[in-house]
Structure formats: structure tokens, C-alpha cells
Short mmCIF file of C-alpha atoms in Angstrom, two decimals:
data_model
loop_
_atom_site.label_atom_id
_atom_site.label_comp_id
_atom_site.label_asym_id
_atom_site.label_seq_id
_atom_site.Cartn_x
_atom_site.Cartn_y
_atom_site.Cartn_z
CA UNK A 1 -207.42 40.02 -141.55
CA UNK A 2 -204.95 37.43 -140.14
CA UNK A 3 -201.29 37.96 -140.49
CA UNK A 4 -200.56 34.43 -139.18
CA UNK A 5 -199.35 32.16 -142.45
CA UNK A 6 -201.41 29.13 -142.77
CA UNK A 7 -199.53 25.89 -143.18
CA UNK A 8 -200.92 22.17 -143.83
CA UNK A 9 -199.77 21.42 -140.18
CA UNK A 10 -198.81 23.72 -137.24
CA UNK A 11 -195.41 24.87 -137.09
CA UNK A 12 -193.32 26.10 -134.07
CA UNK A 13 -190.67 28.41 -135.11
CA UNK A 14 -187.59 28.62 -133.27
CA UNK A 15 -186.32 32.38 -132.60
CA UNK A 16 -182.87 31.28 -134.86
CA UNK A 17 -183.48 28.36 -136.84
CA UNK A 18 -186.73 26.75 -137.73
CA UNK A 19 -185.37 23.97 -139.99
CA UNK A 20 -185.47 21.38 -136.91
CA UNK A 21 -189.15 22.46 -136.39
CA UNK A 22 -190.04 21.71 -139.98
CA UNK A 23 -188.18 18.30 -139.79
CA UNK A 24 -189.64 17.04 -136.73
CA UNK A 25 -193.09 18.13 -137.91
CA UNK A 26 -192.91 16.69 -141.28
CA UNK A 27 -191.98 13.16 -140.60
CA UNK A 28 -195.24 12.00 -138.46
CA UNK A 29 -197.36 13.92 -141.06
CA UNK A 30 -195.68 11.68 -143.94
CA UNK A 31 -194.54 14.85 -145.79
CA UNK A 32 -192.15 13.11 -148.52
CA UNK A 33 -189.92 15.85 -149.31
CA UNK A 34 -188.85 19.27 -148.03
CA UNK A 35 -187.32 21.96 -150.25
CA UNK A 36 -185.07 24.07 -148.22
CA UNK A 37 -184.04 27.43 -149.46
CA UNK A 38 -180.81 28.48 -147.74
CA UNK A 39 -177.94 31.03 -148.99
CA UNK A 40 -175.00 30.41 -151.05
CA UNK A 41 -171.86 30.51 -148.88
CA UNK A 42 -173.71 28.63 -146.03
CA UNK A 43 -170.93 26.28 -146.02
CA UNK A 44 -168.17 29.14 -146.55
CA UNK A 45 -165.60 27.94 -143.98
CA UNK A 46 -165.45 24.52 -145.68
CA UNK A 47 -165.07 26.21 -148.95
CA UNK A 48 -162.10 28.54 -147.79
CA UNK A 49 -164.49 31.58 -148.15
CA UNK A 50 -164.85 32.46 -144.57
CA UNK A 51 -162.53 35.62 -145.56
CA UNK A 52 -164.63 36.73 -148.52
CA UNK A 53 -166.75 40.04 -148.10
CA UNK A 54 -169.86 38.16 -148.84
CA UNK A 55 -169.45 35.67 -145.96
CA UNK A 56 -168.53 38.47 -143.48
CA UNK A 57 -171.26 40.55 -144.26
CA UNK A 58 -173.81 38.18 -144.52
CA UNK A 59 -172.77 36.27 -141.27
CA UNK A 60 -172.40 39.43 -139.42
CA UNK A 61 -176.21 39.44 -138.97
CA UNK A 62 -176.43 37.17 -136.11
CA UNK A 63 -174.19 34.40 -137.70
CA UNK A 64 -177.07 33.84 -140.01
CA UNK A 65 -174.73 31.58 -142.46
CA UNK A 66 -173.91 29.51 -139.11
CA UNK A 67 -177.65 29.13 -138.04
CA UNK A 68 -178.44 27.88 -141.82
CA UNK A 69 -175.67 25.45 -141.92
CA UNK A 70 -177.24 23.93 -138.49
CA UNK A 71 -180.66 23.70 -140.09
CA UNK A 72 -178.83 22.15 -143.17
CA UNK A 73 -177.15 19.42 -141.21
CA UNK A 74 -180.01 18.71 -139.27
CA UNK A 75 -182.37 18.26 -142.11
CA UNK A 76 -179.62 16.18 -143.68
CA UNK A 77 -179.36 13.83 -140.68
CA UNK A 78 -183.41 13.60 -140.11
CA UNK A 79 -184.23 10.77 -142.67
CA UNK A 80 -186.26 12.98 -144.76
CA UNK A 81 -186.03 13.42 -148.48
CA UNK A 82 -184.50 17.02 -148.85
CA UNK A 83 -183.37 19.11 -151.49
CA UNK A 84 -181.38 22.26 -150.33
CA UNK A 85 -181.51 25.20 -152.72
CA UNK A 86 -178.77 27.87 -151.97
CA UNK A 87 -179.76 30.93 -154.21
CA UNK A 88 -176.94 33.86 -154.63
CA UNK A 89 -178.32 37.34 -153.72
CA UNK A 90 -182.07 37.88 -154.50
CA UNK A 91 -183.62 40.43 -156.76
CA UNK A 92 -187.28 41.51 -157.11
CA UNK A 93 -187.16 41.63 -160.92
CA UNK A 94 -187.84 38.99 -163.51
CA UNK A 95 -184.92 36.84 -164.71
CA UNK A 96 -182.68 38.87 -167.00
CA UNK A 97 -179.76 35.90 -168.19
CA UNK A 98 -179.58 32.22 -168.18
CA UNK A 99 -179.88 29.99 -165.02
CA UNK A 100 -176.44 28.87 -163.64
CA UNK A 101 -176.75 25.67 -161.25
CA UNK A 102 -173.68 24.11 -159.41
CA UNK A 103 -173.53 21.63 -156.69
CA UNK A 104 -172.83 22.73 -153.10
CA UNK A 105 -169.92 25.03 -151.97
CA UNK A 106 -169.12 26.28 -155.58
CA UNK A 107 -170.32 29.67 -155.49
CA UNK A 108 -169.32 32.92 -153.55
CA UNK A 109 -171.18 35.57 -155.32
CA UNK A 110 -174.21 36.32 -157.67
CA UNK A 111 -177.46 37.60 -158.15
CA UNK A 112 -180.86 35.75 -158.93
CA UNK A 113 -184.48 36.70 -159.46
CA UNK A 114 -186.78 35.59 -156.59
CA UNK A 115 -189.04 34.42 -159.62
CA UNK A 116 -186.45 31.99 -160.85
CA UNK A 117 -185.73 30.60 -157.36
CA UNK A 118 -189.45 29.98 -156.92
CA UNK A 119 -189.47 28.24 -160.25
CA UNK A 120 -186.58 26.09 -159.19
CA UNK A 121 -187.67 24.97 -156.08
CA UNK A 122 -191.11 24.13 -157.21
CA UNK A 123 -189.48 21.97 -159.87
CA UNK A 124 -187.02 20.75 -157.04
CA UNK A 125 -190.05 19.59 -155.06
CA UNK A 126 -191.17 16.89 -157.57
CA UNK A 127 -187.65 16.00 -159.47
CA UNK A 128 -186.59 12.48 -158.70
CA UNK A 129 -182.97 13.52 -159.75
CA UNK A 130 -183.15 16.19 -156.70
CA UNK A 131 -183.54 13.71 -153.89
CA UNK A 132 -181.01 14.80 -151.37
CA UNK A 133 -178.88 17.11 -153.24
CA UNK A 134 -177.72 20.73 -152.56
CA UNK A 135 -177.79 23.05 -155.40
CA UNK A 136 -176.69 26.73 -155.82
CA UNK A 137 -178.33 28.53 -158.26
CA UNK A 138 -177.34 32.37 -159.74
CA UNK A 139 -178.05 34.05 -163.03
CA UNK A 140 -175.08 34.05 -165.46
CA UNK A 141 -173.25 37.45 -165.81
CA UNK A 142 -174.22 38.43 -162.26
CA UNK A 143 -170.89 37.43 -160.28
CA UNK A 144 -168.63 39.77 -158.44
CA UNK A 145 -166.18 41.84 -160.81
CA UNK A 146 -163.24 39.37 -161.21
CA UNK A 147 -165.18 36.28 -159.94
CA UNK A 148 -166.76 33.39 -161.80
CA UNK A 149 -167.00 29.88 -160.28
CA UNK A 150 -164.64 27.11 -161.64
CA UNK A 151 -165.90 26.02 -164.78
CA UNK A 152 -168.94 28.12 -164.92
CA UNK A 153 -169.63 27.30 -168.49
CA UNK A 154 -170.62 23.48 -167.57
CA UNK A 155 -173.08 24.81 -165.03
CA UNK A 156 -175.21 27.13 -167.54
CA UNK A 157 -178.44 25.40 -167.83
CA UNK A 158 -180.75 28.23 -168.66
CA UNK A 159 -184.57 27.68 -169.26
CA UNK A 160 -183.85 24.07 -170.10
CA UNK A 161 -185.64 22.27 -166.94
CA UNK A 162 -184.29 18.98 -167.98
CA UNK A 163 -180.81 20.15 -167.10
CA UNK A 164 -181.53 21.74 -163.93
CA UNK A 165 -180.98 18.85 -161.50
CA UNK A 166 -178.22 16.86 -163.44
CA UNK A 167 -175.50 17.87 -161.26
#
């Protein structure tokens, strides 16, 4: 039994942020696109959510959101084609409500099925419309009480994959 993950190329992970390592190793191997899973509120300071409970709690663990932002910025400046996916809080159960897809720096809470995140990321790897964009994803009706992203109605795309990358 080997507990080391197998990749198409050897990766050297850094203690806090492996995104620069992925980007550096991908370029000479002619990787066409990196799809990075990040988190809502990664750029919480820019969206004025630094004081929100979600930002404070998540970032309290070693500045994880700050580290994710460093990785995102590195990937954006790397010259590689990318898609950054920022899911809301992850759940292990299957999707229950329609998918909500927004551009970056919109969502401050929510939940989403891991299964739906995987489907979205797989589709993002092959969608020409997703090139070099940031998407935030959650399931409708999972936002914190009293919170809903501005204009959420226009971001509800559900199972219609033709609408997933139209932002």
C-alpha cells in the first residue's frame, strides 16, 4: 500500500501553499489548463468581508484564506491558462438544490455538495468559456440566515451545464 498520491508529473508541495509549485511544474510539461479549487472569501478583504464570521473563522487556521489568495495571484500571473473555483462550505451528501454560480468576490456564505464541486471542476477543465476566470459556487438556499448574494436569482443555473460558465 502506497499512501503517496500518483500524479502525471512529480510535485513538490510546500508547507503552506502548493499552487506555485503546481504552476511551475505544469508549464514545461505543456499542461493546457490548471483548475484550482480555492474557497469563497479567499479575497474577503477586497470585498469588505474581512470582519464576517466566515472569514474570521476560516482564516484563523493559519491564515488559510490569505495563503489561498497568494496561490490564486501566483497562478493568475504565471502565464498558464487557469480556472479558479471557489466553492462554499463543502458537504458530503449529494446535491439537494440548484447550483448557483457567481463571479469572484460575491459569496460570503453557503454550502455545496462535494459531488457538485467535482462535476463543476471537471466541466471547467474543458470549457473554453471558463478560461482565466474565477467562479464561486454554492447550492441555492444554503446561505446563512439573512444573507443572500446580491441578485442571486440571475446566478441560479441548476443542472444546465450550458449556463455554468456564462458569467
